[in-house]
Amino acid sequence: DEGIALVADCMTKPQVRLQGIILDRCNITPTGVQVLSDSLQQNQSLKILDLARNNVGDGYKALVKLLSVNKTLEELDLAECQISSRGVYCLLDSLRFNKSLFRLCVVKNEMSAMDLSTNTIDILNSSRFLRVLDLSKCNLKDDLLASIHETIKNNPILSVLDVSQNPLLTEKHIVTIIQQSTLKHLNLAVC
């Protein structure tokens, strides 16, 4: 996490105007995520943050805090970051208050717990800015897909949904989403 501390320090400098930073596979731990998130709370230029394939784990808590105060971040990639169902739920819940994030990628993180399914509709309905949601390889089950379907009906802002490589989804909900969807793009590959 020494390298991430250096990056975080640079991100607090007013002369640093980076709009995107890709830290894919940089061995960032939850502690590193905390350090980076703390520095980005004051940053007004970063629009894209890619933390894919790092061990974010409980570091999701720092990202939730970041999303509650940062007003410029538009895209957040957390693919394969070992985030629990609870962590994914908290990240989605933070979208109620964030008005800048329009793309969230949580590919191959755990989303099979019931606490996610029961509250996903309310969370995604209240987010009027999220346009792209990538839930591929998340072990989605039909109850969560049904929740997402309700969201799509009530929230026309969400225009791109990726639920590919979720083999537990049944044809019933997939067909319903296709037939009653306002989505512009739907990825169902390997379902």
Short mmCIF file of N, CA and C in Angstrom, two decimals:
data_model
loop_
_atom_site.label_atom_id
_atom_site.label_comp_id
_atom_site.label_asym_id
_atom_site.label_seq_id
_atom_site.Cartn_x
_atom_site.Cartn_y
_atom_site.Cartn_z
N ASP A 1 0.81 -1.21 0.00
CA ASP A 1 0.00 0.00 0.00
C ASP A 1 0.85 1.28 0.00
N GLU A 2 2.17 1.14 -0.03
CA GLU A 2 3.03 2.32 -0.08
C GLU A 2 2.78 3.13 -1.35
N GLY A 3 2.66 2.43 -2.47
CA GLY A 3 2.42 3.11 -3.74
C GLY A 3 1.10 3.85 -3.76
N ILE A 4 0.09 3.24 -3.16
CA ILE A 4 -1.23 3.88 -3.16
C ILE A 4 -1.22 5.12 -2.27
N ALA A 5 -0.41 5.12 -1.22
CA ALA A 5 -0.29 6.30 -0.36
C ALA A 5 0.31 7.46 -1.15
N LEU A 6 1.27 7.16 -2.01
CA LEU A 6 1.88 8.18 -2.86
C LEU A 6 0.85 8.75 -3.84
N VAL A 7 0.09 7.85 -4.48
CA VAL A 7 -0.96 8.27 -5.40
C VAL A 7 -1.98 9.14 -4.67
N ALA A 8 -2.40 8.68 -3.49
CA ALA A 8 -3.40 9.41 -2.70
C ALA A 8 -2.90 10.81 -2.36
N ASP A 9 -1.64 10.91 -1.98
CA ASP A 9 -1.07 12.21 -1.65
C ASP A 9 -1.09 13.14 -2.86
N CYS A 10 -0.73 12.61 -4.01
CA CYS A 10 -0.75 13.42 -5.24
C CYS A 10 -2.16 13.90 -5.57
N MET A 11 -3.15 13.06 -5.31
CA MET A 11 -4.53 13.41 -5.67
C MET A 11 -5.08 14.57 -4.83
N THR A 12 -4.43 14.89 -3.72
CA THR A 12 -4.89 16.01 -2.89
C THR A 12 -4.32 17.35 -3.34
N LYS A 13 -3.35 17.32 -4.22
CA LYS A 13 -2.71 18.55 -4.69
C LYS A 13 -3.62 19.26 -5.71
N PRO A 14 -3.84 20.56 -5.54
CA PRO A 14 -4.74 21.28 -6.45
C PRO A 14 -4.27 21.30 -7.91
N GLN A 15 -2.96 21.21 -8.14
CA GLN A 15 -2.46 21.23 -9.51
C GLN A 15 -2.67 19.90 -10.24
N VAL A 16 -3.00 18.84 -9.51
CA VAL A 16 -3.26 17.53 -10.14
C VAL A 16 -4.70 17.54 -10.62
N ARG A 17 -4.88 17.45 -11.93
CA ARG A 17 -6.21 17.53 -12.54
C ARG A 17 -6.58 16.24 -13.27
N LEU A 18 -6.08 15.11 -12.80
CA LEU A 18 -6.43 13.83 -13.42
C LEU A 18 -7.94 13.65 -13.46
N GLN A 19 -8.43 13.17 -14.60
CA GLN A 19 -9.86 12.88 -14.70
C GLN A 19 -10.14 11.39 -14.56
N GLY A 20 -9.13 10.58 -14.74
CA GLY A 20 -9.31 9.14 -14.60
C GLY A 20 -8.05 8.48 -14.09
N ILE A 21 -8.23 7.46 -13.26
CA ILE A 21 -7.08 6.71 -12.78
C ILE A 21 -7.45 5.23 -12.74
N ILE A 22 -6.60 4.42 -13.36
CA ILE A 22 -6.81 2.98 -13.41
C ILE A 22 -5.79 2.31 -12.51
N LEU A 23 -6.30 1.64 -11.49
CA LEU A 23 -5.44 0.95 -10.52
C LEU A 23 -5.77 -0.54 -10.51
N ASP A 24 -6.11 -1.08 -11.66
CA ASP A 24 -6.46 -2.49 -11.83
C ASP A 24 -5.27 -3.37 -11.45
N ARG A 25 -5.53 -4.38 -10.61
CA ARG A 25 -4.51 -5.37 -10.20
C ARG A 25 -3.28 -4.73 -9.55
N CYS A 26 -3.49 -3.81 -8.65
CA CYS A 26 -2.36 -3.14 -7.98
C CYS A 26 -2.16 -3.61 -6.55
N ASN A 27 -2.77 -4.73 -6.19
CA ASN A 27 -2.63 -5.30 -4.84
C ASN A 27 -3.02 -4.31 -3.74
N ILE A 28 -4.06 -3.54 -4.00
CA ILE A 28 -4.54 -2.58 -3.01
C ILE A 28 -5.39 -3.32 -1.98
N THR A 29 -5.11 -3.08 -0.72
CA THR A 29 -5.83 -3.71 0.39
C THR A 29 -6.91 -2.76 0.90
N PRO A 30 -7.75 -3.23 1.84
CA PRO A 30 -8.75 -2.33 2.42
C PRO A 30 -8.12 -1.06 3.02
N THR A 31 -6.95 -1.19 3.60
CA THR A 31 -6.25 -0.02 4.16
C THR A 31 -5.89 0.97 3.05
N GLY A 32 -5.40 0.46 1.94
CA GLY A 32 -5.08 1.32 0.80
C GLY A 32 -6.31 2.01 0.23
N VAL A 33 -7.42 1.28 0.19
CA VAL A 33 -8.68 1.87 -0.28
C VAL A 33 -9.08 3.02 0.64
N GLN A 34 -8.91 2.83 1.93
CA GLN A 34 -9.23 3.88 2.91
C GLN A 34 -8.38 5.13 2.66
N VAL A 35 -7.09 4.94 2.46
CA VAL A 35 -6.17 6.07 2.22
C VAL A 35 -6.57 6.80 0.94
N LEU A 36 -6.83 6.04 -0.12
CA LEU A 36 -7.21 6.64 -1.40
C LEU A 36 -8.54 7.37 -1.29
N SER A 37 -9.51 6.74 -0.65
CA SER A 37 -10.84 7.35 -0.51
C SER A 37 -10.77 8.65 0.28
N ASP A 38 -9.97 8.66 1.33
CA ASP A 38 -9.82 9.88 2.13
C ASP A 38 -9.28 11.03 1.27
N SER A 39 -8.31 10.72 0.42
CA SER A 39 -7.72 11.78 -0.41
C SER A 39 -8.70 12.26 -1.48
N LEU A 40 -9.55 11.37 -1.96
CA LEU A 40 -10.48 11.74 -3.03
C LEU A 40 -11.70 12.50 -2.54
N GLN A 41 -11.88 12.58 -1.24
CA GLN A 41 -13.02 13.34 -0.72
C GLN A 41 -12.90 14.82 -1.05
N GLN A 42 -11.68 15.29 -1.21
CA GLN A 42 -11.45 16.70 -1.53
C GLN A 42 -11.19 16.94 -3.02
N ASN A 43 -10.97 15.87 -3.76
CA ASN A 43 -10.62 15.99 -5.17
C ASN A 43 -11.84 16.42 -5.99
N GLN A 44 -11.65 17.40 -6.87
CA GLN A 44 -12.74 17.91 -7.68
C GLN A 44 -12.57 17.64 -9.17
N SER A 45 -11.59 16.81 -9.54
CA SER A 45 -11.37 16.57 -10.97
C SER A 45 -11.58 15.13 -11.39
N LEU A 46 -11.38 14.16 -10.49
CA LEU A 46 -11.44 12.76 -10.87
C LEU A 46 -12.86 12.33 -11.22
N LYS A 47 -13.02 11.78 -12.41
CA LYS A 47 -14.32 11.31 -12.87
C LYS A 47 -14.38 9.78 -12.96
N ILE A 48 -13.24 9.14 -13.17
CA ILE A 48 -13.20 7.68 -13.35
C ILE A 48 -12.21 7.07 -12.38
N LEU A 49 -12.69 6.11 -11.59
CA LEU A 49 -11.83 5.39 -10.66
C LEU A 49 -12.01 3.90 -10.91
N ASP A 50 -10.94 3.24 -11.31
CA ASP A 50 -10.95 1.81 -11.59
C ASP A 50 -10.09 1.09 -10.56
N LEU A 51 -10.74 0.36 -9.67
CA LEU A 51 -10.04 -0.42 -8.64
C LEU A 51 -10.21 -1.92 -8.88
N ALA A 52 -10.53 -2.30 -10.09
CA ALA A 52 -10.81 -3.70 -10.40
C ALA A 52 -9.67 -4.63 -9.99
N ARG A 53 -10.07 -5.82 -9.57
CA ARG A 53 -9.16 -6.91 -9.21
C ARG A 53 -8.16 -6.53 -8.12
N ASN A 54 -8.63 -5.79 -7.13
CA ASN A 54 -7.87 -5.51 -5.92
C ASN A 54 -8.64 -6.12 -4.75
N ASN A 55 -8.01 -6.24 -3.63
CA ASN A 55 -8.66 -6.81 -2.45
C ASN A 55 -9.35 -5.70 -1.66
N VAL A 56 -10.41 -5.14 -2.24
CA VAL A 56 -11.13 -4.05 -1.59
C VAL A 56 -11.79 -4.54 -0.30
N GLY A 57 -12.44 -5.70 -0.35
CA GLY A 57 -13.06 -6.28 0.84
C GLY A 57 -13.81 -5.26 1.67
N ASP A 58 -13.44 -5.12 2.94
CA ASP A 58 -14.09 -4.16 3.84
C ASP A 58 -13.78 -2.71 3.51
N GLY A 59 -12.89 -2.49 2.58
CA GLY A 59 -12.61 -1.13 2.12
C GLY A 59 -13.82 -0.47 1.47
N TYR A 60 -14.86 -1.28 1.20
CA TYR A 60 -16.09 -0.72 0.63
C TYR A 60 -16.64 0.39 1.53
N LYS A 61 -16.42 0.28 2.84
CA LYS A 61 -16.94 1.29 3.78
C LYS A 61 -16.36 2.67 3.47
N ALA A 62 -15.08 2.71 3.13
CA ALA A 62 -14.45 3.99 2.77
C ALA A 62 -15.01 4.51 1.46
N LEU A 63 -15.31 3.60 0.52
CA LEU A 63 -15.89 4.02 -0.76
C LEU A 63 -17.30 4.56 -0.57
N VAL A 64 -18.07 3.96 0.33
CA VAL A 64 -19.41 4.45 0.63
C VAL A 64 -19.33 5.88 1.16
N LYS A 65 -18.39 6.11 2.06
CA LYS A 65 -18.19 7.46 2.60
C LYS A 65 -17.78 8.43 1.49
N LEU A 66 -16.88 7.97 0.62
CA LEU A 66 -16.45 8.80 -0.50
C LEU A 66 -17.63 9.19 -1.38
N LEU A 67 -18.48 8.22 -1.71
CA LEU A 67 -19.62 8.49 -2.58
C LEU A 67 -20.61 9.46 -1.95
N SER A 68 -20.60 9.56 -0.64
CA SER A 68 -21.53 10.48 0.02
C SER A 68 -21.06 11.94 -0.05
N VAL A 69 -19.77 12.16 -0.31
CA VAL A 69 -19.27 13.54 -0.34
C VAL A 69 -18.68 13.97 -1.68
N ASN A 70 -18.14 13.05 -2.46
CA ASN A 70 -17.52 13.41 -3.73
C ASN A 70 -18.60 13.72 -4.75
N LYS A 71 -18.47 14.83 -5.45
CA LYS A 71 -19.49 15.27 -6.41
C LYS A 71 -19.03 15.19 -7.85
N THR A 72 -17.85 14.61 -8.10
CA THR A 72 -17.35 14.58 -9.47
C THR A 72 -17.18 13.17 -10.03
N LEU A 73 -17.08 12.17 -9.18
CA LEU A 73 -16.84 10.80 -9.64
C LEU A 73 -18.05 10.31 -10.43
N GLU A 74 -17.81 9.89 -11.68
CA GLU A 74 -18.88 9.44 -12.56
C GLU A 74 -18.87 7.94 -12.79
N GLU A 75 -17.70 7.33 -12.76
CA GLU A 75 -17.58 5.90 -13.03
C GLU A 75 -16.73 5.24 -11.96
N LEU A 76 -17.23 4.12 -11.44
CA LEU A 76 -16.52 3.37 -10.42
C LEU A 76 -16.51 1.90 -10.81
N ASP A 77 -15.31 1.35 -11.01
CA ASP A 77 -15.16 -0.05 -11.38
C ASP A 77 -14.59 -0.83 -10.21
N LEU A 78 -15.41 -1.74 -9.68
CA LEU A 78 -15.01 -2.59 -8.55
C LEU A 78 -15.11 -4.06 -8.93
N ALA A 79 -14.81 -4.39 -10.16
CA ALA A 79 -14.89 -5.77 -10.63
C ALA A 79 -13.91 -6.66 -9.86
N GLU A 80 -14.40 -7.80 -9.43
CA GLU A 80 -13.58 -8.82 -8.77
C GLU A 80 -12.78 -8.26 -7.60
N CYS A 81 -13.44 -7.54 -6.72
CA CYS A 81 -12.76 -6.90 -5.59
C CYS A 81 -13.05 -7.57 -4.25
N GLN A 82 -13.61 -8.77 -4.27
CA GLN A 82 -13.86 -9.53 -3.04
C GLN A 82 -14.74 -8.76 -2.06
N ILE A 83 -15.76 -8.11 -2.60
CA ILE A 83 -16.71 -7.37 -1.77
C ILE A 83 -17.88 -8.30 -1.45
N SER A 84 -18.28 -8.32 -0.19
CA SER A 84 -19.37 -9.18 0.27
C SER A 84 -20.72 -8.64 -0.21
N SER A 85 -21.77 -9.44 -0.03
CA SER A 85 -23.13 -9.00 -0.34
C SER A 85 -23.46 -7.73 0.42
N ARG A 86 -23.10 -7.70 1.68
CA ARG A 86 -23.36 -6.51 2.50
C ARG A 86 -22.64 -5.29 1.92
N GLY A 87 -21.42 -5.48 1.48
CA GLY A 87 -20.67 -4.38 0.89
C GLY A 87 -21.29 -3.86 -0.38
N VAL A 88 -21.73 -4.78 -1.25
CA VAL A 88 -22.38 -4.37 -2.50
C VAL A 88 -23.67 -3.62 -2.17
N TYR A 89 -24.42 -4.14 -1.20
CA TYR A 89 -25.66 -3.48 -0.78
C TYR A 89 -25.37 -2.05 -0.31
N CYS A 90 -24.36 -1.87 0.52
CA CYS A 90 -24.02 -0.53 1.03
C CYS A 90 -23.59 0.41 -0.09
N LEU A 91 -22.85 -0.12 -1.06
CA LEU A 91 -22.44 0.70 -2.20
C LEU A 91 -23.67 1.14 -3.00
N LEU A 92 -24.59 0.21 -3.25
CA LEU A 92 -25.81 0.57 -3.96
C LEU A 92 -26.61 1.59 -3.16
N ASP A 93 -26.68 1.38 -1.85
CA ASP A 93 -27.44 2.29 -0.99
C ASP A 93 -26.86 3.70 -1.03
N SER A 94 -25.56 3.83 -1.17
CA SER A 94 -24.94 5.16 -1.21
C SER A 94 -25.36 5.94 -2.44
N LEU A 95 -25.88 5.25 -3.45
CA LEU A 95 -26.33 5.93 -4.67
C LEU A 95 -27.57 6.78 -4.42
N ARG A 96 -28.26 6.56 -3.31
CA ARG A 96 -29.41 7.40 -2.97
C ARG A 96 -28.99 8.87 -2.82
N PHE A 97 -27.75 9.09 -2.39
CA PHE A 97 -27.29 10.42 -2.06
C PHE A 97 -26.28 10.98 -3.06
N ASN A 98 -25.77 10.12 -3.92
CA ASN A 98 -24.75 10.55 -4.88
C ASN A 98 -25.43 10.96 -6.18
N LYS A 99 -25.11 12.15 -6.66
CA LYS A 99 -25.75 12.65 -7.86
C LYS A 99 -24.81 12.72 -9.06
N SER A 100 -23.62 12.16 -8.92
CA SER A 100 -22.68 12.23 -10.04
C SER A 100 -22.38 10.86 -10.65
N LEU A 101 -22.42 9.80 -9.87
CA LEU A 101 -22.04 8.48 -10.37
C LEU A 101 -23.10 7.95 -11.34
N PHE A 102 -22.70 7.71 -12.59
CA PHE A 102 -23.65 7.17 -13.55
C PHE A 102 -23.29 5.75 -14.00
N ARG A 103 -22.10 5.26 -13.65
CA ARG A 103 -21.71 3.90 -14.02
C ARG A 103 -21.09 3.21 -12.82
N LEU A 104 -21.66 2.05 -12.47
CA LEU A 104 -21.13 1.24 -11.38
C LEU A 104 -20.93 -0.18 -11.87
N CYS A 105 -19.73 -0.68 -11.69
CA CYS A 105 -19.38 -2.05 -12.07
C CYS A 105 -19.01 -2.83 -10.82
N VAL A 106 -19.77 -3.87 -10.52
CA VAL A 106 -19.47 -4.74 -9.38
C VAL A 106 -19.36 -6.19 -9.84
N VAL A 107 -18.80 -6.39 -11.02
CA VAL A 107 -18.63 -7.71 -11.61
C VAL A 107 -17.93 -8.66 -10.64
N LYS A 108 -18.45 -9.87 -10.56
CA LYS A 108 -17.86 -10.97 -9.81
C LYS A 108 -17.60 -10.63 -8.34
N ASN A 109 -18.57 -9.93 -7.75
CA ASN A 109 -18.61 -9.75 -6.31
C ASN A 109 -19.85 -10.49 -5.83
N GLU A 110 -19.95 -10.75 -4.57
CA GLU A 110 -21.03 -11.58 -4.03
C GLU A 110 -22.33 -10.79 -3.93
N MET A 111 -23.38 -11.32 -4.54
CA MET A 111 -24.69 -10.66 -4.49
C MET A 111 -25.80 -11.66 -4.24
N SER A 112 -25.54 -12.73 -3.58
CA SER A 112 -26.57 -13.76 -3.44
C SER A 112 -27.34 -13.68 -2.13
N ALA A 113 -26.96 -12.83 -1.21
CA ALA A 113 -27.63 -12.77 0.09
C ALA A 113 -28.99 -12.08 -0.03
N MET A 114 -29.90 -12.47 0.84
CA MET A 114 -31.26 -11.94 0.81
C MET A 114 -31.32 -10.44 1.10
N ASP A 115 -30.45 -9.92 1.95
CA ASP A 115 -30.54 -8.50 2.29
C ASP A 115 -30.41 -7.63 1.05
N LEU A 116 -29.72 -8.13 0.04
CA LEU A 116 -29.60 -7.40 -1.21
C LEU A 116 -30.91 -7.40 -1.96
N SER A 117 -31.53 -8.56 -2.11
CA SER A 117 -32.73 -8.70 -2.91
C SER A 117 -33.87 -7.85 -2.40
N THR A 118 -34.06 -7.84 -1.10
CA THR A 118 -35.23 -7.18 -0.54
C THR A 118 -35.20 -5.66 -0.64
N ASN A 119 -34.03 -5.07 -0.73
CA ASN A 119 -33.94 -3.61 -0.75
C ASN A 119 -33.45 -3.02 -2.07
N THR A 120 -33.12 -3.85 -3.01
CA THR A 120 -32.56 -3.36 -4.26
C THR A 120 -33.53 -2.45 -5.01
N ILE A 121 -34.82 -2.79 -5.02
CA ILE A 121 -35.80 -1.97 -5.74
C ILE A 121 -35.79 -0.54 -5.23
N ASP A 122 -35.92 -0.37 -3.93
CA ASP A 122 -35.97 0.97 -3.35
C ASP A 122 -34.70 1.76 -3.64
N ILE A 123 -33.58 1.09 -3.51
CA ILE A 123 -32.30 1.76 -3.72
C ILE A 123 -32.16 2.24 -5.16
N LEU A 124 -32.37 1.35 -6.10
CA LEU A 124 -32.18 1.72 -7.50
C LEU A 124 -33.27 2.66 -7.99
N ASN A 125 -34.47 2.57 -7.43
CA ASN A 125 -35.53 3.52 -7.80
C ASN A 125 -35.19 4.93 -7.36
N SER A 126 -34.52 5.06 -6.23
CA SER A 126 -34.22 6.39 -5.72
C SER A 126 -33.00 7.01 -6.41
N SER A 127 -32.22 6.21 -7.10
CA SER A 127 -31.06 6.74 -7.82
C SER A 127 -31.52 7.22 -9.20
N ARG A 128 -31.53 8.50 -9.40
CA ARG A 128 -31.97 9.06 -10.67
C ARG A 128 -30.81 9.42 -11.59
N PHE A 129 -29.63 8.92 -11.26
CA PHE A 129 -28.46 9.27 -12.06
C PHE A 129 -27.75 8.04 -12.61
N LEU A 130 -27.89 6.89 -11.97
CA LEU A 130 -27.21 5.68 -12.42
C LEU A 130 -27.79 5.23 -13.76
N ARG A 131 -26.93 5.19 -14.78
CA ARG A 131 -27.37 4.79 -16.12
C ARG A 131 -26.83 3.43 -16.53
N VAL A 132 -25.68 3.04 -15.97
CA VAL A 132 -25.03 1.79 -16.37
C VAL A 132 -24.74 0.98 -15.11
N LEU A 133 -25.26 -0.25 -15.07
CA LEU A 133 -25.05 -1.13 -13.93
C LEU A 133 -24.56 -2.48 -14.44
N ASP A 134 -23.37 -2.88 -14.02
CA ASP A 134 -22.78 -4.14 -14.45
C ASP A 134 -22.77 -5.11 -13.27
N LEU A 135 -23.63 -6.13 -13.37
CA LEU A 135 -23.78 -7.15 -12.33
C LEU A 135 -23.39 -8.53 -12.86
N SER A 136 -22.54 -8.58 -13.86
CA SER A 136 -22.17 -9.87 -14.43
C SER A 136 -21.34 -10.69 -13.43
N LYS A 137 -21.47 -12.00 -13.53
CA LYS A 137 -20.72 -12.96 -12.70
C LYS A 137 -20.91 -12.73 -11.20
N CYS A 138 -22.11 -12.34 -10.78
CA CYS A 138 -22.36 -12.03 -9.37
C CYS A 138 -23.23 -13.08 -8.67
N ASN A 139 -23.43 -14.23 -9.29
CA ASN A 139 -24.29 -15.27 -8.71
C ASN A 139 -25.70 -14.76 -8.44
N LEU A 140 -26.21 -13.95 -9.35
CA LEU A 140 -27.57 -13.43 -9.20
C LEU A 140 -28.58 -14.55 -9.24
N LYS A 141 -29.62 -14.40 -8.44
CA LYS A 141 -30.73 -15.34 -8.44
C LYS A 141 -31.96 -14.61 -8.95
N ASP A 142 -33.00 -15.39 -9.24
CA ASP A 142 -34.21 -14.82 -9.83
C ASP A 142 -34.85 -13.73 -8.98
N ASP A 143 -34.83 -13.86 -7.65
CA ASP A 143 -35.48 -12.85 -6.83
C ASP A 143 -34.83 -11.48 -7.00
N LEU A 144 -33.52 -11.45 -7.15
CA LEU A 144 -32.84 -10.18 -7.37
C LEU A 144 -33.12 -9.65 -8.78
N LEU A 145 -33.18 -10.53 -9.75
CA LEU A 145 -33.50 -10.11 -11.10
C LEU A 145 -34.92 -9.55 -11.15
N ALA A 146 -35.84 -10.15 -10.40
CA ALA A 146 -37.21 -9.62 -10.33
C ALA A 146 -37.20 -8.21 -9.74
N SER A 147 -36.37 -7.99 -8.73
CA SER A 147 -36.24 -6.66 -8.13
C SER A 147 -35.69 -5.66 -9.14
N ILE A 148 -34.71 -6.09 -9.88
CA ILE A 148 -34.11 -5.22 -10.89
C ILE A 148 -35.13 -4.90 -11.98
N HIS A 149 -35.96 -5.89 -12.33
CA HIS A 149 -37.00 -5.67 -13.33
C HIS A 149 -37.96 -4.57 -12.87
N GLU A 150 -38.36 -4.60 -11.60
CA GLU A 150 -39.23 -3.56 -11.06
C GLU A 150 -38.55 -2.19 -11.15
N THR A 151 -37.28 -2.17 -10.90
CA THR A 151 -36.52 -0.92 -10.98
C THR A 151 -36.53 -0.37 -12.39
N ILE A 152 -36.30 -1.24 -13.35
CA ILE A 152 -36.25 -0.81 -14.75
C ILE A 152 -37.59 -0.20 -15.16
N LYS A 153 -38.68 -0.79 -14.69
CA LYS A 153 -40.00 -0.26 -15.04
C LYS A 153 -40.22 1.13 -14.45
N ASN A 154 -39.68 1.38 -13.27
CA ASN A 154 -39.92 2.63 -12.56
C ASN A 154 -38.82 3.67 -12.73
N ASN A 155 -37.70 3.28 -13.30
CA ASN A 155 -36.58 4.20 -13.41
C ASN A 155 -36.02 4.17 -14.84
N PRO A 156 -36.52 5.01 -15.71
CA PRO A 156 -36.08 4.99 -17.11
C PRO A 156 -34.65 5.49 -17.32
N ILE A 157 -34.03 6.02 -16.28
CA ILE A 157 -32.65 6.51 -16.40
C ILE A 157 -31.68 5.35 -16.62
N LEU A 158 -31.92 4.23 -15.93
CA LEU A 158 -31.06 3.05 -16.09
C LEU A 158 -31.23 2.53 -17.51
N SER A 159 -30.19 2.65 -18.32
CA SER A 159 -30.32 2.29 -19.73
C SER A 159 -29.44 1.12 -20.16
N VAL A 160 -28.44 0.77 -19.36
CA VAL A 160 -27.55 -0.34 -19.69
C VAL A 160 -27.45 -1.26 -18.48
N LEU A 161 -27.77 -2.52 -18.70
CA LEU A 161 -27.70 -3.52 -17.64
C LEU A 161 -26.97 -4.74 -18.15
N ASP A 162 -25.96 -5.16 -17.40
CA ASP A 162 -25.21 -6.37 -17.73
C ASP A 162 -25.43 -7.38 -16.62
N VAL A 163 -26.13 -8.45 -16.94
CA VAL A 163 -26.33 -9.56 -16.00
C VAL A 163 -25.78 -10.85 -16.60
N SER A 164 -24.81 -10.70 -17.47
CA SER A 164 -24.22 -11.87 -18.14
C SER A 164 -23.52 -12.79 -17.15
N GLN A 165 -23.39 -14.02 -17.54
CA GLN A 165 -22.69 -15.06 -16.78
C GLN A 165 -23.24 -15.22 -15.36
N ASN A 166 -24.56 -15.20 -15.26
CA ASN A 166 -25.27 -15.51 -14.01
C ASN A 166 -26.15 -16.72 -14.30
N PRO A 167 -25.59 -17.91 -14.20
CA PRO A 167 -26.30 -19.12 -14.64
C PRO A 167 -27.53 -19.48 -13.80
N LEU A 168 -27.74 -18.86 -12.64
CA LEU A 168 -28.88 -19.19 -11.80
C LEU A 168 -30.16 -18.48 -12.24
N LEU A 169 -30.06 -17.57 -13.20
CA LEU A 169 -31.24 -16.87 -13.68
C LEU A 169 -32.07 -17.79 -14.55
N THR A 170 -33.39 -17.71 -14.39
CA THR A 170 -34.28 -18.56 -15.19
C THR A 170 -34.83 -17.76 -16.37
N GLU A 171 -35.34 -18.48 -17.34
CA GLU A 171 -35.87 -17.86 -18.54
C GLU A 171 -37.03 -16.92 -18.24
N LYS A 172 -37.83 -17.25 -17.24
CA LYS A 172 -39.03 -16.45 -16.92
C LYS A 172 -38.68 -14.98 -16.71
N HIS A 173 -37.75 -14.70 -15.83
CA HIS A 173 -37.41 -13.30 -15.54
C HIS A 173 -36.62 -12.66 -16.66
N ILE A 174 -35.81 -13.43 -17.34
CA ILE A 174 -35.06 -12.89 -18.47
C ILE A 174 -36.02 -12.42 -19.56
N VAL A 175 -37.02 -13.26 -19.87
CA VAL A 175 -38.01 -12.92 -20.90
C VAL A 175 -38.80 -11.68 -20.48
N THR A 176 -39.19 -11.62 -19.21
CA THR A 176 -39.95 -10.47 -18.71
C THR A 176 -39.16 -9.18 -18.86
N ILE A 177 -37.90 -9.22 -18.53
CA ILE A 177 -37.07 -8.01 -18.67
C ILE A 177 -36.96 -7.60 -20.13
N ILE A 178 -36.78 -8.55 -20.99
CA ILE A 178 -36.65 -8.24 -22.42
C ILE A 178 -37.94 -7.62 -22.95
N GLN A 179 -39.08 -8.20 -22.59
CA GLN A 179 -40.36 -7.75 -23.13
C GLN A 179 -40.83 -6.42 -22.56
N GLN A 180 -40.52 -6.15 -21.32
CA GLN A 180 -41.07 -4.96 -20.66
C GLN A 180 -39.99 -3.94 -20.32
N SER A 181 -38.91 -3.97 -21.01
CA SER A 181 -37.76 -3.16 -20.64
C SER A 181 -37.70 -1.83 -21.37
N THR A 182 -37.22 -0.82 -20.67
CA THR A 182 -36.90 0.46 -21.30
C THR A 182 -35.39 0.58 -21.52
N LEU A 183 -34.67 -0.51 -21.25
CA LEU A 183 -33.22 -0.52 -21.43
C LEU A 183 -32.85 -0.32 -22.89
N LYS A 184 -31.69 0.28 -23.11
CA LYS A 184 -31.15 0.40 -24.46
C LYS A 184 -30.21 -0.75 -24.76
N HIS A 185 -29.52 -1.24 -23.72
CA HIS A 185 -28.59 -2.35 -23.88
C HIS A 185 -28.76 -3.31 -22.71
N LEU A 186 -28.86 -4.59 -23.05
CA LEU A 186 -29.00 -5.64 -22.04
C LEU A 186 -28.07 -6.78 -22.42
N ASN A 187 -27.14 -7.12 -21.54
CA ASN A 187 -26.21 -8.21 -21.81
C ASN A 187 -26.64 -9.43 -21.00
N LEU A 188 -26.99 -10.50 -21.71
CA LEU A 188 -27.43 -11.75 -21.10
C LEU A 188 -26.51 -12.91 -21.49
N ALA A 189 -25.33 -12.62 -21.96
CA ALA A 189 -24.43 -13.68 -22.42
C ALA A 189 -24.19 -14.71 -21.32
N VAL A 190 -24.20 -15.96 -21.70
CA VAL A 190 -23.90 -17.10 -20.84
C VAL A 190 -24.79 -17.14 -19.60
N CYS A 191 -26.07 -16.84 -19.79
CA CYS A 191 -27.03 -16.99 -18.69
C CYS A 191 -27.71 -18.32 -18.88
#
